[in-house]
mmCIF file with all atom_site columns, C-alpha atoms in Angstrom:
data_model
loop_
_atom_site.group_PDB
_atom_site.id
_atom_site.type_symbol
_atom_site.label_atom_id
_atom_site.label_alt_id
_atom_site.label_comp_id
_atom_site.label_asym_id
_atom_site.label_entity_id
_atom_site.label_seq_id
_atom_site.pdbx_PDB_ins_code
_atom_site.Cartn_x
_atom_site.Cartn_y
_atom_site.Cartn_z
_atom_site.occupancy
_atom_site.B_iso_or_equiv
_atom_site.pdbx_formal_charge
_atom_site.auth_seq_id
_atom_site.auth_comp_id
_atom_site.auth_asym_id
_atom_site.auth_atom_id
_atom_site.pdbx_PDB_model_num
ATOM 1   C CA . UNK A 1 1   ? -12.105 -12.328 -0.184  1.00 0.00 ? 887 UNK A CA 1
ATOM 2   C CA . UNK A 1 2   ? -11.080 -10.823 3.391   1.00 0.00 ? 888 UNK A CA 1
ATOM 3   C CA . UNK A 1 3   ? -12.926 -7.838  4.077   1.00 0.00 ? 889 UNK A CA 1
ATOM 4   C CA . UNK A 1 4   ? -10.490 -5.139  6.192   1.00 0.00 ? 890 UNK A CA 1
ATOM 5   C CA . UNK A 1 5   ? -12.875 -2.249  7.857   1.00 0.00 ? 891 UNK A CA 1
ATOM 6   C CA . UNK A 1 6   ? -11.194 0.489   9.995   1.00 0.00 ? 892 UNK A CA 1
ATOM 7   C CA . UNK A 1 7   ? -12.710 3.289   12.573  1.00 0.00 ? 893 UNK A CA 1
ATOM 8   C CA . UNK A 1 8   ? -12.840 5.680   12.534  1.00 0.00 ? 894 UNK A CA 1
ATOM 9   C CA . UNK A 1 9   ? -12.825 6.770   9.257   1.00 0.00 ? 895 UNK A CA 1
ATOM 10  C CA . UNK A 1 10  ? -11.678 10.382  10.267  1.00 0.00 ? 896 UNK A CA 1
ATOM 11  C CA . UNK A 1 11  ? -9.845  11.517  13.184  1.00 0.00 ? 897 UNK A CA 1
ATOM 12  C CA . UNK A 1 12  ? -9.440  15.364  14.413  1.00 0.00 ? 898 UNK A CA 1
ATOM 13  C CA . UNK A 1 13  ? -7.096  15.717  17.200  1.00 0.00 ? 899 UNK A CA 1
ATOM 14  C CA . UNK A 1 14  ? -5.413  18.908  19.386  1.00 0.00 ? 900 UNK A CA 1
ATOM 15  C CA . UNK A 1 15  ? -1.727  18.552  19.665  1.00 0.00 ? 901 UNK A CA 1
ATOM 16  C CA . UNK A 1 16  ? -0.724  16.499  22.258  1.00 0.00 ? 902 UNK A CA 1
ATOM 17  C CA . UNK A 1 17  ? -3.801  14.314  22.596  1.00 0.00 ? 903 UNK A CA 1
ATOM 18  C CA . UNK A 1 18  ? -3.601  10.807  22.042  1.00 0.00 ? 904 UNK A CA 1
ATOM 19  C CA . UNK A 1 19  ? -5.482  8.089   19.664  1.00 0.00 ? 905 UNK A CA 1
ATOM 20  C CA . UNK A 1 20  ? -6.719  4.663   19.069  1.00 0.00 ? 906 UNK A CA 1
ATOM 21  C CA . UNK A 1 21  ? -7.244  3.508   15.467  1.00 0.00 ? 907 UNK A CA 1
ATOM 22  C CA . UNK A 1 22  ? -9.029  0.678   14.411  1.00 0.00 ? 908 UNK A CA 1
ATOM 23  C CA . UNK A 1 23  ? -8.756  -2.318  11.887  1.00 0.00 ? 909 UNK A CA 1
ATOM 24  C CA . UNK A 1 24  ? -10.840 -5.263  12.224  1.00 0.00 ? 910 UNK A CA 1
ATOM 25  C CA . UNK A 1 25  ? -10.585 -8.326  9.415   1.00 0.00 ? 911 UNK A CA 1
ATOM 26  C CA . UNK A 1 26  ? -12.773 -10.966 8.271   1.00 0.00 ? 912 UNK A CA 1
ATOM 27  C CA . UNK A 1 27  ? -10.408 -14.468 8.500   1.00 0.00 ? 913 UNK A CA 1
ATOM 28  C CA . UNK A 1 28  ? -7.316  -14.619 10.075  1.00 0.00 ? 914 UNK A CA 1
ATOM 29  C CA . UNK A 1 29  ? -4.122  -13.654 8.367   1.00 0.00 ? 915 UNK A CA 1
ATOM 30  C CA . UNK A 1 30  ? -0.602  -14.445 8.044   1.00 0.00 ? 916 UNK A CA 1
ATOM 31  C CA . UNK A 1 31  ? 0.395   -10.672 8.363   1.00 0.00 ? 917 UNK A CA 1
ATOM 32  C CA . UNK A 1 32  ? -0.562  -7.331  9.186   1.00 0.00 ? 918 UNK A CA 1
ATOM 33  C CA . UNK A 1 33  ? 1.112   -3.867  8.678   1.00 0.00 ? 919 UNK A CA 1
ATOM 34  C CA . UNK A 1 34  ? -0.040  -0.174  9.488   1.00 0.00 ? 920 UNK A CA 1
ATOM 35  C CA . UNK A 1 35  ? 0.920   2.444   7.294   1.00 0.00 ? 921 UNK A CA 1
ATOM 36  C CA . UNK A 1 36  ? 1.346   6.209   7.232   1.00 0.00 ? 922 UNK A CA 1
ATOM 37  C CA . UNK A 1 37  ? 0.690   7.814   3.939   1.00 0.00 ? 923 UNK A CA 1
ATOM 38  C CA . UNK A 1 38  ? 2.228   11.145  3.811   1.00 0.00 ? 924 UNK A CA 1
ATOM 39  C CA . UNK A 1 39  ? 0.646   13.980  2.389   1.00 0.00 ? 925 UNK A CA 1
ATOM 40  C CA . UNK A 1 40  ? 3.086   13.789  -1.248  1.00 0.00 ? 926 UNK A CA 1
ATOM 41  C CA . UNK A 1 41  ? 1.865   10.094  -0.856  1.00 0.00 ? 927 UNK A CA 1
ATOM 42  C CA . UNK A 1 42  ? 4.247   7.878   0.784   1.00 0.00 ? 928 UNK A CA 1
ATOM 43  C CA . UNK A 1 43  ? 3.490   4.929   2.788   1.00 0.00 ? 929 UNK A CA 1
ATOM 44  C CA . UNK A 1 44  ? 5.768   4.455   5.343   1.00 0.00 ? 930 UNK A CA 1
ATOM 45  C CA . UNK A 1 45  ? 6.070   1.140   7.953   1.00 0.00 ? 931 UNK A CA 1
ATOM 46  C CA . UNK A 1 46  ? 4.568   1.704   10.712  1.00 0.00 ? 932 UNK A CA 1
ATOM 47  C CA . UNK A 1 47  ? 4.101   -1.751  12.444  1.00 0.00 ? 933 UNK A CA 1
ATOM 48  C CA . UNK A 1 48  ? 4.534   -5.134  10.869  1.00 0.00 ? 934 UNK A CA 1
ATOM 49  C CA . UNK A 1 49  ? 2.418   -7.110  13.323  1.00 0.00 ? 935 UNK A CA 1
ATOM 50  C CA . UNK A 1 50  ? 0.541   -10.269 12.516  1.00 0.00 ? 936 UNK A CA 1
ATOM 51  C CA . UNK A 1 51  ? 0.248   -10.759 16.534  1.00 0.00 ? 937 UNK A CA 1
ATOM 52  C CA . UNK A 1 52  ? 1.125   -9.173  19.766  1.00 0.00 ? 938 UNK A CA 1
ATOM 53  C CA . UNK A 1 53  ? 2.203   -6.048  20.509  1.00 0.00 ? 939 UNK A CA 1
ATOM 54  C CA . UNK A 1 54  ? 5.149   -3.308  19.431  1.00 0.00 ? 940 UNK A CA 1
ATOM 55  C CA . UNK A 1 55  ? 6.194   -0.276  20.289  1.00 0.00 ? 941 UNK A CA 1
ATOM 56  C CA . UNK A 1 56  ? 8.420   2.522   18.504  1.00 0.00 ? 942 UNK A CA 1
ATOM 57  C CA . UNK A 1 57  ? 8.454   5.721   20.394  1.00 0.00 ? 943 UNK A CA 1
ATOM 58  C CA . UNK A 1 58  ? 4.582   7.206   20.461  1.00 0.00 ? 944 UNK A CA 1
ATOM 59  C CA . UNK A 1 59  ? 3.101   4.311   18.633  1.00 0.00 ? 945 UNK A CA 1
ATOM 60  C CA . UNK A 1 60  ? 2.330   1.125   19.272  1.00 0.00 ? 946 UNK A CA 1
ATOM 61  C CA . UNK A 1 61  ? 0.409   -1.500  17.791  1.00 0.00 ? 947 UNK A CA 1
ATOM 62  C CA . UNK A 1 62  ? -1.531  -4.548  19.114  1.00 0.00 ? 948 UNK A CA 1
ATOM 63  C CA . UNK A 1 63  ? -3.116  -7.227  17.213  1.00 0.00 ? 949 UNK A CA 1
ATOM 64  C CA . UNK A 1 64  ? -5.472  -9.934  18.750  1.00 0.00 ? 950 UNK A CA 1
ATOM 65  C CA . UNK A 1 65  ? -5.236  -12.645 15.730  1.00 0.00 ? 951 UNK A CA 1
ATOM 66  C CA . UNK A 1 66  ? -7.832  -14.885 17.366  1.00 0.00 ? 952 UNK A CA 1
ATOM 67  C CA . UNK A 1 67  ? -10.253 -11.698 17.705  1.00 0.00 ? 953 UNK A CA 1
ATOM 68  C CA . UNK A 1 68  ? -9.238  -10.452 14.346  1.00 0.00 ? 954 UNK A CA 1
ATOM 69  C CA . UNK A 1 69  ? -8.637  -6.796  15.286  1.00 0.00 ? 955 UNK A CA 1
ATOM 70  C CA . UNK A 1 70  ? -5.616  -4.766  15.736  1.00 0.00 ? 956 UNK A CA 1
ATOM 71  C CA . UNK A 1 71  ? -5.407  -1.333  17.712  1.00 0.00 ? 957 UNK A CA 1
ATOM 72  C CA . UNK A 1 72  ? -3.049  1.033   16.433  1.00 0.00 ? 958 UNK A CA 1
ATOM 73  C CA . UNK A 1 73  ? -1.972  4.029   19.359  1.00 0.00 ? 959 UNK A CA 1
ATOM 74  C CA . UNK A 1 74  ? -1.194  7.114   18.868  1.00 0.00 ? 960 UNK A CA 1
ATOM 75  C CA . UNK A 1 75  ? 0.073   9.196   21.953  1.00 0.00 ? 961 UNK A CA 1
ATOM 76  C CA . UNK A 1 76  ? 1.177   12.800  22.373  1.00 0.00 ? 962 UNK A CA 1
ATOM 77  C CA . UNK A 1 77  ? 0.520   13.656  18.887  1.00 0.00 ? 963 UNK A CA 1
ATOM 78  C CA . UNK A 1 78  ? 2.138   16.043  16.461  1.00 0.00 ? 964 UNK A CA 1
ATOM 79  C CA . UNK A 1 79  ? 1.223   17.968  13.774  1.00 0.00 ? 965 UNK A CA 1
ATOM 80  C CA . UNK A 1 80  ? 3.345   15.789  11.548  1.00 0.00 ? 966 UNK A CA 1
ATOM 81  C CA . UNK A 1 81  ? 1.255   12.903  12.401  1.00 0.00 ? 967 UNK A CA 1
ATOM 82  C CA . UNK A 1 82  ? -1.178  14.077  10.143  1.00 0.00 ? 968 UNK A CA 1
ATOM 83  C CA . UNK A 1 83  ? -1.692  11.994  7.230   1.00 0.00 ? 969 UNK A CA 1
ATOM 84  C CA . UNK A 1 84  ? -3.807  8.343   6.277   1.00 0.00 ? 970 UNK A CA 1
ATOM 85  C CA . UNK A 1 85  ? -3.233  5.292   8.208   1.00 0.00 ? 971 UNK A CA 1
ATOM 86  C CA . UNK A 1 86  ? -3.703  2.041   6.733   1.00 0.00 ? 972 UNK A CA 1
ATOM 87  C CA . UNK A 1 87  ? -3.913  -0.781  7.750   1.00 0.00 ? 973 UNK A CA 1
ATOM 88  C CA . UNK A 1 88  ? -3.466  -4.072  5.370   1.00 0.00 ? 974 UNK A CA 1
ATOM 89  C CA . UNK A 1 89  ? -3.159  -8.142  5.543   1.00 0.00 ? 975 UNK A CA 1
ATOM 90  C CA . UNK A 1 90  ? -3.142  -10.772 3.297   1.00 0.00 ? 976 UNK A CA 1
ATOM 91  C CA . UNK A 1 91  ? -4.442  -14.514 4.746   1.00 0.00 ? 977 UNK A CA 1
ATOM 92  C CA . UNK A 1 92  ? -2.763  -17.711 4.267   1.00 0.00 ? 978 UNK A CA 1
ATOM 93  C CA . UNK A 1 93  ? -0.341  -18.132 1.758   1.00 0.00 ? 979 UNK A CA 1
ATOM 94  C CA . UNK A 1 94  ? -1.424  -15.676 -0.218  1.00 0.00 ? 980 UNK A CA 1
ATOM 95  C CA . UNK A 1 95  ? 0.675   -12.608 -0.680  1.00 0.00 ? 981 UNK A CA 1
ATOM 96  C CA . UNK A 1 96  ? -1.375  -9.635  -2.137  1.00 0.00 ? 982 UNK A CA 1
ATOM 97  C CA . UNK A 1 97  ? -2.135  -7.060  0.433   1.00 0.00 ? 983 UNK A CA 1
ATOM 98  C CA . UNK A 1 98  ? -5.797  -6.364  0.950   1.00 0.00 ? 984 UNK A CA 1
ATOM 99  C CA . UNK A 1 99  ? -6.070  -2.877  2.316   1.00 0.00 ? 985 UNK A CA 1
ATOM 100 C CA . UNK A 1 100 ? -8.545  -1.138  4.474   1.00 0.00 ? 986 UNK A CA 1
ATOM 101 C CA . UNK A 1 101 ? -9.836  2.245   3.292   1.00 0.00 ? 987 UNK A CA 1
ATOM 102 C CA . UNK A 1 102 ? -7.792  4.254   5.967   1.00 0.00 ? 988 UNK A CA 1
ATOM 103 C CA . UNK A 1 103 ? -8.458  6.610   8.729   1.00 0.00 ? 989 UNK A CA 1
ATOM 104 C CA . UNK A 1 104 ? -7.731  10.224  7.636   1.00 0.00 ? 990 UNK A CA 1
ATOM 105 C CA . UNK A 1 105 ? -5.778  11.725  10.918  1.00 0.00 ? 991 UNK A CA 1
ATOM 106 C CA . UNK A 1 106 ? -5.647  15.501  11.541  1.00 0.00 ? 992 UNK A CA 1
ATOM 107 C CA . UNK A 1 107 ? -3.836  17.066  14.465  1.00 0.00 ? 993 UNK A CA 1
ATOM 108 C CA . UNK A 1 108 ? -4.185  20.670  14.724  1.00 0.00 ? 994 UNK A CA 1
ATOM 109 C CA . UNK A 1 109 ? -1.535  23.030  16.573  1.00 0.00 ? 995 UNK A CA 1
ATOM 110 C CA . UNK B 2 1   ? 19.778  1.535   2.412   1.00 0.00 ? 690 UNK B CA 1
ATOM 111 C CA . UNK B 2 2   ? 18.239  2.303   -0.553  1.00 0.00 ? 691 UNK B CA 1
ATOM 112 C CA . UNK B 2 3   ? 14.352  1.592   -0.383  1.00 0.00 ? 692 UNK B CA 1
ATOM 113 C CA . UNK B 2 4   ? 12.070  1.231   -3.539  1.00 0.00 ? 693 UNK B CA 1
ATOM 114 C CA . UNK B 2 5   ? 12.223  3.746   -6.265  1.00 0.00 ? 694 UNK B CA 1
ATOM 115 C CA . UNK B 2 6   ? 9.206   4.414   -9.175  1.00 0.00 ? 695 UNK B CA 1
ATOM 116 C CA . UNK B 2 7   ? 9.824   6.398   -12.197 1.00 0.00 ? 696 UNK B CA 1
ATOM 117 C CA . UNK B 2 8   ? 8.392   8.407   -13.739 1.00 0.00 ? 697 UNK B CA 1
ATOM 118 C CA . UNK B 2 9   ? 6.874   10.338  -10.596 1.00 0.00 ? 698 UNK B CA 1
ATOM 119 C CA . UNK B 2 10  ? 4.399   11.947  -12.646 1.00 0.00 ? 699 UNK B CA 1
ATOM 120 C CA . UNK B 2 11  ? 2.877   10.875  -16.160 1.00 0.00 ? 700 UNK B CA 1
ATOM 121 C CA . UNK B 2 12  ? 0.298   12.979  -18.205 1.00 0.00 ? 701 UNK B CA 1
ATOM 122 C CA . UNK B 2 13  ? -1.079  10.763  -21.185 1.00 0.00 ? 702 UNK B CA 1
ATOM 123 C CA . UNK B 2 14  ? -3.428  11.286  -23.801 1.00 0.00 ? 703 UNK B CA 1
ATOM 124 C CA . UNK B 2 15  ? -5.821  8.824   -23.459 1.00 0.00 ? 704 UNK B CA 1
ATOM 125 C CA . UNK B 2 16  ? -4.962  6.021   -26.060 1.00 0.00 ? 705 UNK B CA 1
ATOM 126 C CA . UNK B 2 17  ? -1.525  6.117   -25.714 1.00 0.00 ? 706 UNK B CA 1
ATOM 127 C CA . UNK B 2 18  ? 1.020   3.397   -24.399 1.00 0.00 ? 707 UNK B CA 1
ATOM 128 C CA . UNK B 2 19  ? 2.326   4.298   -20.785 1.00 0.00 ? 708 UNK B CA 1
ATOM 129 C CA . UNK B 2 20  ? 5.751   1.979   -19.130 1.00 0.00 ? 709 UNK B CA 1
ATOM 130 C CA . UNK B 2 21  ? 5.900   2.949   -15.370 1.00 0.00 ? 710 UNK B CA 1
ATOM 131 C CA . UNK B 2 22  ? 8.981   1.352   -14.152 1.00 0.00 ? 711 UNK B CA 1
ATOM 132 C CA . UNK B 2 23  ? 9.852   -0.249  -10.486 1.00 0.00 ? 712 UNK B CA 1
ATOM 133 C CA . UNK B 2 24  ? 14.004  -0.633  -8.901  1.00 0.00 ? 713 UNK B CA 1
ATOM 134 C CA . UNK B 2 25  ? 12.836  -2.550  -5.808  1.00 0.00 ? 714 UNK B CA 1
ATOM 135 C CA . UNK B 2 26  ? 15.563  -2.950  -2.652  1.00 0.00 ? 715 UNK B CA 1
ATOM 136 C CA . UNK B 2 27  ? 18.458  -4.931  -4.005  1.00 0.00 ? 716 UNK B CA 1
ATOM 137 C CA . UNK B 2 28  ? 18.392  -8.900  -2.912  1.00 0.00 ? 717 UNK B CA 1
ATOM 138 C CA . UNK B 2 29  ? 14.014  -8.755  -2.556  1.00 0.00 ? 718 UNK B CA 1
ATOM 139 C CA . UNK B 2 30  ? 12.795  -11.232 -4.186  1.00 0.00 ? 719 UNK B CA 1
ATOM 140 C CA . UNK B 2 31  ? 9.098   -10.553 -4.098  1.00 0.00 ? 720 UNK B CA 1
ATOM 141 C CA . UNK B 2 32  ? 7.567   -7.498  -6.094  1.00 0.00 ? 721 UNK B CA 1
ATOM 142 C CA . UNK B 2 33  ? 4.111   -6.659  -6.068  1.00 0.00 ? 722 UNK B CA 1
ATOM 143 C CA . UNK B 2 34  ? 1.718   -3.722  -8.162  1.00 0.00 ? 723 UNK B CA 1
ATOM 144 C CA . UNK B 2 35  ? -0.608  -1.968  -6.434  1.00 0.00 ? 724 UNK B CA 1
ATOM 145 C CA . UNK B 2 36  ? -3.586  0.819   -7.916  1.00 0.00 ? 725 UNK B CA 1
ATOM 146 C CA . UNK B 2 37  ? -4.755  3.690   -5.568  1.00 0.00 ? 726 UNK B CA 1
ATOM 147 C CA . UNK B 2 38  ? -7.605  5.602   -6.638  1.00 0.00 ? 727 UNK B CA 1
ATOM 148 C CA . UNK B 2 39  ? -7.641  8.914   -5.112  1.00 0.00 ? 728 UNK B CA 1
ATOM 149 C CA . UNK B 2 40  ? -9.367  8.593   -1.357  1.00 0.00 ? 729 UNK B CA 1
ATOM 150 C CA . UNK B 2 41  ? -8.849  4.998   -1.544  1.00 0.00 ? 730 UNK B CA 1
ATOM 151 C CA . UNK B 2 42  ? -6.447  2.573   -0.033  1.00 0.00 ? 731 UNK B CA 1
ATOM 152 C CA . UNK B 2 43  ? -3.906  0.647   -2.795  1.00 0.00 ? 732 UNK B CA 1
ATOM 153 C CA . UNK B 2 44  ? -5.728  -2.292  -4.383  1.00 0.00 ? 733 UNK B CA 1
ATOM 154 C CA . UNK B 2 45  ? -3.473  -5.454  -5.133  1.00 0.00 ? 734 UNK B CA 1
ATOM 155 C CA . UNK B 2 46  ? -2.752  -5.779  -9.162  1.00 0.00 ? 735 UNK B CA 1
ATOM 156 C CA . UNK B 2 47  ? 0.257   -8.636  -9.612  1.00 0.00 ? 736 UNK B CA 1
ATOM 157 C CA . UNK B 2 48  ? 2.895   -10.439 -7.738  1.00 0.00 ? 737 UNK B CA 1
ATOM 158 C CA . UNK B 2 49  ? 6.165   -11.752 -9.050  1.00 0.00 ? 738 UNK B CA 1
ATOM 159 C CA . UNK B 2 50  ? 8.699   -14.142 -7.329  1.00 0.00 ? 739 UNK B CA 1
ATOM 160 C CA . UNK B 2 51  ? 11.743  -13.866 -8.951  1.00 0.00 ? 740 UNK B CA 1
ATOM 161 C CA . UNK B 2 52  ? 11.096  -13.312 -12.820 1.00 0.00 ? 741 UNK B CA 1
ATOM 162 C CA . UNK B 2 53  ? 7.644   -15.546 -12.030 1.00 0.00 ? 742 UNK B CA 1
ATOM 163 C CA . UNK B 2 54  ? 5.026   -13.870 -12.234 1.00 0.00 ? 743 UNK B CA 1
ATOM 164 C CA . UNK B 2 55  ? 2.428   -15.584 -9.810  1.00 0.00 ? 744 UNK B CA 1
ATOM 165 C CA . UNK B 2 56  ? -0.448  -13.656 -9.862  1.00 0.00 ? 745 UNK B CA 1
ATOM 166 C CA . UNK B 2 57  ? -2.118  -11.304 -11.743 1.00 0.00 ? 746 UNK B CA 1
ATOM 167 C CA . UNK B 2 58  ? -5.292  -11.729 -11.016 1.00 0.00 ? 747 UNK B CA 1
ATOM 168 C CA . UNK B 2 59  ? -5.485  -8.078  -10.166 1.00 0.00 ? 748 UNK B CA 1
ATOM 169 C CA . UNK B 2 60  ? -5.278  -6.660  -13.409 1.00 0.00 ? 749 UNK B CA 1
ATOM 170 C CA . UNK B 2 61  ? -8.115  -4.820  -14.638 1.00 0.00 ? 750 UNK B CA 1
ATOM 171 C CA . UNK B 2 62  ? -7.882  -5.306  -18.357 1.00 0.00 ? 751 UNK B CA 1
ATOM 172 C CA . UNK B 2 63  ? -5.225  -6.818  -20.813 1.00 0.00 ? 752 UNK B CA 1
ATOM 173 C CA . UNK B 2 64  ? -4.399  -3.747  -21.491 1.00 0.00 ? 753 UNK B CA 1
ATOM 174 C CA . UNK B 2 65  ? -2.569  -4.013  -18.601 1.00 0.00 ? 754 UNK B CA 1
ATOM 175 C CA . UNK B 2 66  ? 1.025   -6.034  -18.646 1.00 0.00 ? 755 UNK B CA 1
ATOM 176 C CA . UNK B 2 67  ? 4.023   -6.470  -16.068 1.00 0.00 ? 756 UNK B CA 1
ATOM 177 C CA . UNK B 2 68  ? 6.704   -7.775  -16.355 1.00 0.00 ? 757 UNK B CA 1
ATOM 178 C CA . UNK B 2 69  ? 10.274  -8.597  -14.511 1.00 0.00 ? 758 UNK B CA 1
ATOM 179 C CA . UNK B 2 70  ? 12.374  -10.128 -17.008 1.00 0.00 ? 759 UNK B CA 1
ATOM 180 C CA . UNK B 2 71  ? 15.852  -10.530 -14.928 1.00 0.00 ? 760 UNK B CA 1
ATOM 181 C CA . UNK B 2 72  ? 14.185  -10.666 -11.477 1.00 0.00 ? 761 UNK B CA 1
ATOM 182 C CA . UNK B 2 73  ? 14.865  -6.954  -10.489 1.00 0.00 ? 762 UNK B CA 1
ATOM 183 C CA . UNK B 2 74  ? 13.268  -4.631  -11.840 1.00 0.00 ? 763 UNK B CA 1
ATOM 184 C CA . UNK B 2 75  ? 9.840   -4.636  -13.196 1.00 0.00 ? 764 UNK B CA 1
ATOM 185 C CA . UNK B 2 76  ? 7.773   -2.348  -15.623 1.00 0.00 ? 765 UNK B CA 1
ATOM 186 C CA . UNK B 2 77  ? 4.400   -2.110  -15.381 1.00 0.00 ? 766 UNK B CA 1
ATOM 187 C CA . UNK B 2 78  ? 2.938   -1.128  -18.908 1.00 0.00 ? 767 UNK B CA 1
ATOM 188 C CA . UNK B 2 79  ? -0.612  0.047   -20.032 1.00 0.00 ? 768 UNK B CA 1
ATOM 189 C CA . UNK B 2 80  ? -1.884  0.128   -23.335 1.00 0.00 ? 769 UNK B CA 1
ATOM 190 C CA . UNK B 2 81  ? -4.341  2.790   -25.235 1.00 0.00 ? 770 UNK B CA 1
ATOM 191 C CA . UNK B 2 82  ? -4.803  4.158   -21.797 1.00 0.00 ? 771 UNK B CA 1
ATOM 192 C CA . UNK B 2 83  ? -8.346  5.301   -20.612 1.00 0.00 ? 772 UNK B CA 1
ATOM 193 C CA . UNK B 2 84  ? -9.500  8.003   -18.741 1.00 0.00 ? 773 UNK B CA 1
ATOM 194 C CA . UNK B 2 85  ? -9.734  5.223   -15.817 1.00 0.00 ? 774 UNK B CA 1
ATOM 195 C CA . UNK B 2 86  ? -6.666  4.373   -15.675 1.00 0.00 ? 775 UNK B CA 1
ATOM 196 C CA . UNK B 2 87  ? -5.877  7.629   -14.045 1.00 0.00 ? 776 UNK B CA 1
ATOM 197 C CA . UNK B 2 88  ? -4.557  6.646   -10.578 1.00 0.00 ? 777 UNK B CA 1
ATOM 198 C CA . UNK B 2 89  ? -1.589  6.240   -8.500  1.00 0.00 ? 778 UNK B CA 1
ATOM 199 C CA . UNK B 2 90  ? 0.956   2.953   -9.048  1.00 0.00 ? 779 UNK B CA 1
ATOM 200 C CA . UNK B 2 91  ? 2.214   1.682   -6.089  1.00 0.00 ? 780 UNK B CA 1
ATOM 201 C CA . UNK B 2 92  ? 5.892   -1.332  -6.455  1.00 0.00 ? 781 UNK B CA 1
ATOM 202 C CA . UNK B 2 93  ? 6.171   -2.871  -3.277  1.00 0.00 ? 782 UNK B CA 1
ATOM 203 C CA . UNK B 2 94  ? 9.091   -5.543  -2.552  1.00 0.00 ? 783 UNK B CA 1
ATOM 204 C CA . UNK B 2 95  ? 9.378   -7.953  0.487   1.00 0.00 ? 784 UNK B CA 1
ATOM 205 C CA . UNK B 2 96  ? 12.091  -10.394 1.087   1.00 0.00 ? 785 UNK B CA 1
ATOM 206 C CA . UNK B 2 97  ? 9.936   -12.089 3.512   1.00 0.00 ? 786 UNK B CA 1
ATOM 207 C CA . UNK B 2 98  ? 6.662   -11.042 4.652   1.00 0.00 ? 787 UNK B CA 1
ATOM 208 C CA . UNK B 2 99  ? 6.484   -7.246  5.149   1.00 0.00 ? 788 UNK B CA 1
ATOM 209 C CA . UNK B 2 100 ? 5.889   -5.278  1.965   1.00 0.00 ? 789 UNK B CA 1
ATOM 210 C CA . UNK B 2 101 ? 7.915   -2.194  1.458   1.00 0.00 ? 790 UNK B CA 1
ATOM 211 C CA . UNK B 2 102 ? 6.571   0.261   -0.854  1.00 0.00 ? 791 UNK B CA 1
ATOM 212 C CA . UNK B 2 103 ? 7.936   3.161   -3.303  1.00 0.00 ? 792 UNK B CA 1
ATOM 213 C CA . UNK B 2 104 ? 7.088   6.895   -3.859  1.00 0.00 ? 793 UNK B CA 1
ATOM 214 C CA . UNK B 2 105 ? 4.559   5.895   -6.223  1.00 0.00 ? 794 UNK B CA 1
ATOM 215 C CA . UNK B 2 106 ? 3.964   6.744   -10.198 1.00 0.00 ? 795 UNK B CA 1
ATOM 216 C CA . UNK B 2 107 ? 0.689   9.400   -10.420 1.00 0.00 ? 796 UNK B CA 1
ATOM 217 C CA . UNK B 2 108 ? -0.385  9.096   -14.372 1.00 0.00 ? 797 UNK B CA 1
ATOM 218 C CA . UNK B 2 109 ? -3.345  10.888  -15.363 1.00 0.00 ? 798 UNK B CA 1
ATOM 219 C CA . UNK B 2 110 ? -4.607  10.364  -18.765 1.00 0.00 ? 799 UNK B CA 1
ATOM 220 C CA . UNK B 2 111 ? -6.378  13.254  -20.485 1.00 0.00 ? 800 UNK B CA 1
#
């Protein structure tokens, strides 16, 4: 099956500083979303981006589908930022997400 | 709107007893999915319904293990003489196209 790695696998960060997180896949895919797990374990939508690139206030996201990578950014970080990112896709027509094993974020005051 | 709600939250078992974890996903989605998150790992994929179909569950670890989503809604996810590692989180997820939204999440630990 598709293989999702993502780097690094923890992050330490100073308030304010900003981030690039990494997810790279094995085949292409027909979609692609970053999470944010909370710390009471939520995963929230960050990004659903099979391609291209979006941007919602300090993140943005940019997938190269051909290169099989995607770039999540992270920029004047927050303490509330801390958390897991994931990132996940599933390939062709099938549904199930395969996830990576997330990037553990920590952004100290 | 109202996103995806799991229920219980928490579940303590004694290992060999039955467990029914139950899913509401957002009204009008049509796909649901199952997901298993061991702790410091990301959410592997367990079984996918369309409608009441279920389409895949080639995820499933054991028969033990049975979903089901009888009126196309909501969905219980039930586990049998539970083990020790069974003890994880259970993700529901629904989609009405292609991005997955997911629940709170039931934690069941079996003793």
């Amino acid at each position: 099956g598709i293989q999702v790695e993502q780097s690094p696998p923890d992050l330490i960060l100073q308030e304010g500083a900003n981030s690039t997180l990494r997810c790279n896949f094995s085949d292409s895919v027909n979609n692609l979303q970053w999470f944010h797990q909370n710390p009471w374990g939520q995963l929230i939508n960050l990004f659903y981006i099979p391609s291209g690139t979006k941007q919602n206030g300090r993140l943005s996201a940019t997938t190269v589908a051909t290169e099989r990578y995607s770039l999540l950014y992270i920029s004047s970080s927050q303490t509330t930022d801390s958390g897991v990112y994931f990132c996940a896709v599933y390939p062709g027509a099938n549904s199930k997400l395969t996830f990576g094993k997330g990037i553990t974020l920590s952004v100290r005051p | 709107g109202a996103g995806v709600s799991q229920s219980p939250r928490y579940k303590v078992a004694k290992r060999g007893q039955d467990v029914a974890l139950r899913c509401d996903p957002i009204s009008g989605h049509v796909s649901l999915f199952w997901y298993q998150q061991a702790l410091g790992q990301g959410p592997e994929f367990l079984t996918y319904f369309q409608n009441e179909a279920q389409l895949d569950k080639s995820g499933l670890p054991s028969d033990r293990f049975f979903a089901e989503r009888p009126e196309g809604s909501v969905s219980t996810l039930k586990i049998q003489r539970t083990q020790q590692e069974d003890s994880a989180v259970y993700l529901c997820a629904s989609s009405l196209a292609r991005e997955q939204y997911f629940g709170p999440g039931t934690r069941l630990t079996v003793t």
